[in-house]
Short mmCIF file of C-alpha atoms in Angstrom, two decimals:
data_model
loop_
_atom_site.label_atom_id
_atom_site.label_comp_id
_atom_site.label_asym_id
_atom_site.label_seq_id
_atom_site.Cartn_x
_atom_site.Cartn_y
_atom_site.Cartn_z
CA MET A 202 -0.01 0.09 -0.05
CA PRO A 203 1.55 3.42 -0.83
CA THR A 204 2.69 5.59 1.78
CA SER A 205 4.45 8.77 2.08
CA ARG A 206 6.02 10.79 4.91
CA ILE A 207 5.36 14.02 6.51
CA ALA A 208 7.54 15.47 9.30
CA ALA A 209 5.91 15.83 12.68
CA PRO A 210 6.22 18.75 14.35
CA SER A 211 8.83 20.12 16.48
CA ASN A 212 6.94 21.09 19.58
CA GLY A 213 9.01 19.35 22.10
CA SER A 214 6.33 16.38 22.45
CA ALA A 215 7.15 12.85 22.64
CA THR A 216 5.58 11.93 19.38
CA PRO A 217 7.98 10.06 16.91
CA SER A 218 10.07 12.35 14.54
CA GLY A 219 7.75 11.24 11.57
CA ILE A 220 4.38 10.49 10.47
CA ASP A 221 3.52 7.92 7.78
CA ILE A 222 0.59 8.32 5.34
CA ARG A 223 -1.15 5.28 4.09
CA GLU A 224 -4.22 4.41 2.26
CA THR A 225 -6.94 2.33 3.98
CA THR A 226 -8.24 -0.91 3.43
CA ALA A 227 -10.86 -3.40 3.95
CA GLY A 228 -8.57 -4.31 7.05
CA ASP A 229 -9.31 -0.96 8.45
CA LEU A 230 -13.03 -1.26 8.97
CA GLU A 231 -13.34 -1.19 12.60
CA GLU A 232 -10.61 2.01 12.80
CA ILE A 233 -12.63 3.83 10.64
CA LEU A 234 -15.76 2.97 12.51
CA GLN A 235 -14.12 4.13 16.00
CA HIS A 236 -13.07 7.31 13.84
CA ARG A 237 -16.86 7.70 13.00
CA ARG A 238 -18.12 7.13 16.65
CA LEU A 239 -15.23 9.55 18.03
CA MET A 240 -16.07 12.35 15.72
CA PHE A 241 -19.70 12.05 16.82
CA ARG A 242 -18.99 11.71 20.23
CA ASP A 243 -16.84 14.72 20.20
CA MET A 244 -19.98 16.68 18.97
CA GLY A 245 -21.94 15.93 21.95
CA HIS A 246 -23.91 12.90 20.82
CA PRO A 247 -24.90 10.15 23.39
CA GLU A 248 -23.18 6.71 23.56
CA ALA A 249 -26.45 4.90 22.60
CA VAL A 250 -26.89 6.90 19.47
CA LEU A 251 -23.29 5.98 18.70
CA ASP A 252 -23.85 2.52 19.17
CA VAL A 253 -26.66 2.56 16.91
CA ILE A 254 -24.24 4.49 14.27
CA VAL A 255 -21.47 1.96 14.46
CA GLU A 256 -23.63 -1.05 13.91
CA SER A 257 -25.67 0.45 11.09
CA CYS A 258 -22.61 2.01 9.43
CA ARG A 259 -20.65 -1.19 9.51
CA PRO A 260 -22.45 -2.98 6.47
CA GLN A 261 -22.42 -0.06 4.59
CA ILE A 262 -18.56 0.70 4.79
CA ARG A 263 -17.69 -3.03 4.61
CA ARG A 264 -19.27 -2.98 1.26
CA TYR A 265 -18.04 0.69 0.01
CA LEU A 266 -14.47 -0.43 1.35
CA ALA A 267 -14.87 -3.67 -0.69
CA GLU A 268 -16.19 -2.07 -4.20
CA GLY A 269 -13.52 0.70 -3.94
CA SER A 270 -16.26 3.55 -3.40
CA TYR A 271 -14.94 4.27 -0.12
CA ARG A 272 -11.26 5.61 -0.08
CA GLY A 273 -9.31 6.93 3.03
CA TRP A 274 -6.10 7.73 4.33
CA PHE A 275 -4.64 7.30 7.61
CA ALA A 276 -1.59 9.05 9.54
CA VAL A 277 0.40 6.38 11.39
CA VAL A 278 3.49 6.50 13.61
CA HIS A 279 6.25 4.24 13.17
CA ASP A 280 4.60 1.36 15.03
CA GLY A 281 1.67 1.42 13.01
CA ARG A 282 -0.84 2.89 15.26
CA VAL A 283 -3.31 5.20 13.54
CA THR A 284 -3.31 9.19 14.71
CA ALA A 285 -5.57 10.19 12.35
CA GLY A 286 -7.98 9.55 9.36
CA VAL A 287 -10.12 10.87 6.74
CA GLY A 288 -12.64 8.96 4.37
CA LEU A 289 -13.84 9.67 0.91
CA ILE A 290 -17.13 8.26 -0.35
CA ILE A 291 -17.87 8.31 -3.92
CA THR A 292 -21.42 7.49 -4.76
CA PRO A 293 -23.91 7.82 -7.81
CA LEU A 294 -26.57 10.42 -7.62
CA VAL A 295 -27.37 13.21 -10.02
CA SER A 296 -25.39 15.65 -11.58
CA VAL A 297 -25.47 19.18 -10.73
CA PRO A 298 -24.38 22.47 -12.50
CA LEU A 299 -21.12 22.45 -11.01
CA ALA A 300 -20.21 19.16 -12.82
CA PRO A 301 -22.92 18.48 -15.34
CA GLU A 302 -21.20 15.56 -16.91
CA ASN A 303 -20.72 13.60 -13.72
CA VAL A 304 -23.59 11.67 -12.00
CA ASN A 305 -20.90 10.64 -9.00
CA ARG A 306 -20.58 12.65 -5.93
CA ALA A 307 -17.58 12.83 -3.85
CA CYS A 308 -18.11 13.31 -0.22
CA LEU A 309 -15.33 13.81 2.63
CA LEU A 310 -16.16 12.18 6.19
CA ASN A 311 -14.92 10.48 9.22
CA VAL A 312 -12.17 13.02 9.74
CA TYR A 313 -10.85 12.53 12.77
CA THR A 314 -7.53 12.82 14.93
CA TYR A 315 -6.78 11.47 18.31
CA PRO A 316 -6.57 14.26 20.79
CA GLU A 317 -2.97 13.76 21.64
CA PHE A 318 -2.04 14.18 17.90
CA ARG A 319 -4.27 17.24 17.23
CA LYS A 320 -2.92 20.84 15.96
CA ARG A 321 -0.33 19.30 14.13
CA GLY A 322 -1.75 19.58 10.38
CA LEU A 323 -2.77 15.90 10.22
CA ALA A 324 -6.45 16.76 9.44
CA CYS A 325 -5.29 19.20 6.84
CA GLU A 326 -2.44 17.24 5.27
CA LEU A 327 -5.30 14.10 4.88
CA THR A 328 -7.86 16.24 3.58
CA HIS A 329 -5.45 17.45 1.05
CA ARG A 330 -4.99 13.81 0.00
CA ALA A 331 -8.44 13.26 -0.50
CA ILE A 332 -8.78 16.76 -2.62
CA GLU A 333 -5.83 15.45 -4.73
CA TYR A 334 -7.63 12.18 -5.37
CA CYS A 335 -10.72 13.88 -6.33
CA ARG A 336 -8.65 15.98 -8.45
CA ALA A 337 -7.08 13.01 -10.51
CA GLU A 338 -10.27 11.31 -10.81
CA GLY A 339 -11.89 14.22 -12.64
CA PHE A 340 -14.18 15.69 -9.70
CA LYS A 341 -14.98 19.31 -9.87
CA VAL A 342 -16.62 19.29 -6.26
CA LEU A 343 -15.89 18.03 -2.99
CA TRP A 344 -18.82 17.75 -0.65
CA LEU A 345 -18.88 17.55 3.40
CA HIS A 346 -20.99 18.29 6.35
CA ALA A 347 -18.71 20.01 8.71
CA SER A 348 -19.07 20.28 12.25
CA LYS A 349 -18.56 23.75 14.23
CA TYR A 350 -15.28 22.28 15.06
CA GLY A 351 -14.29 21.45 11.57
CA ARG A 352 -15.52 24.59 9.88
CA PRO A 353 -12.69 26.55 10.34
CA LEU A 354 -10.12 24.21 9.19
CA TYR A 355 -12.25 23.62 6.03
CA GLU A 356 -12.91 27.14 5.30
CA SER A 357 -8.99 27.95 5.78
CA MET A 358 -8.69 25.30 2.77
CA GLY A 359 -11.19 27.07 0.64
CA PHE A 360 -14.48 25.31 1.22
CA GLU A 361 -17.64 27.38 1.18
CA ALA A 362 -20.83 27.01 2.65
CA THR A 363 -23.66 26.24 0.49
CA ASN A 364 -27.26 26.75 0.35
CA GLU A 365 -27.89 23.20 1.73
CA MET A 366 -30.67 22.89 4.41
CA LYS A 367 -32.39 20.35 6.27
CA LEU A 368 -35.36 19.77 8.00
CA ILE A 369 -35.55 16.98 11.05
CA ILE A 370 -38.67 15.21 10.68
CA GLU A 371 -40.36 13.62 13.97
#
């Protein structure tokens, strides 16, 4: 699996001198689900809801990994421990004016960094990997639902808020 190296920040911490970036594989399902759980936990969702999210997502993400419609990247330390991750799902939907020739939609998700590795640029580096993948595949738009915590990072990378709205149906 392809890996590349980014330098770890020099901040006096006990972290390794470098971090490798590698693509996710089907064997990473549980780590991906853990990132999804922790991401939503950080947003304040209760454990009972997180349990349901993980169980309902497991078969979908397993299938997406197997068929290649889930692409992801992990930042790992020298012993293989995952420090951060990002996912990308490519799904057929319908074309839109920004990309009228493409019925597929690229969505960024599961962006998560373990607390002890935050503020080191890992989420930014991993998001850049997803953007570069989309560019290479001819996508003109990358979508995401940003939390209030992630919004400043995404805005600094050029993402723009859209006219998307939601209705909670009870």
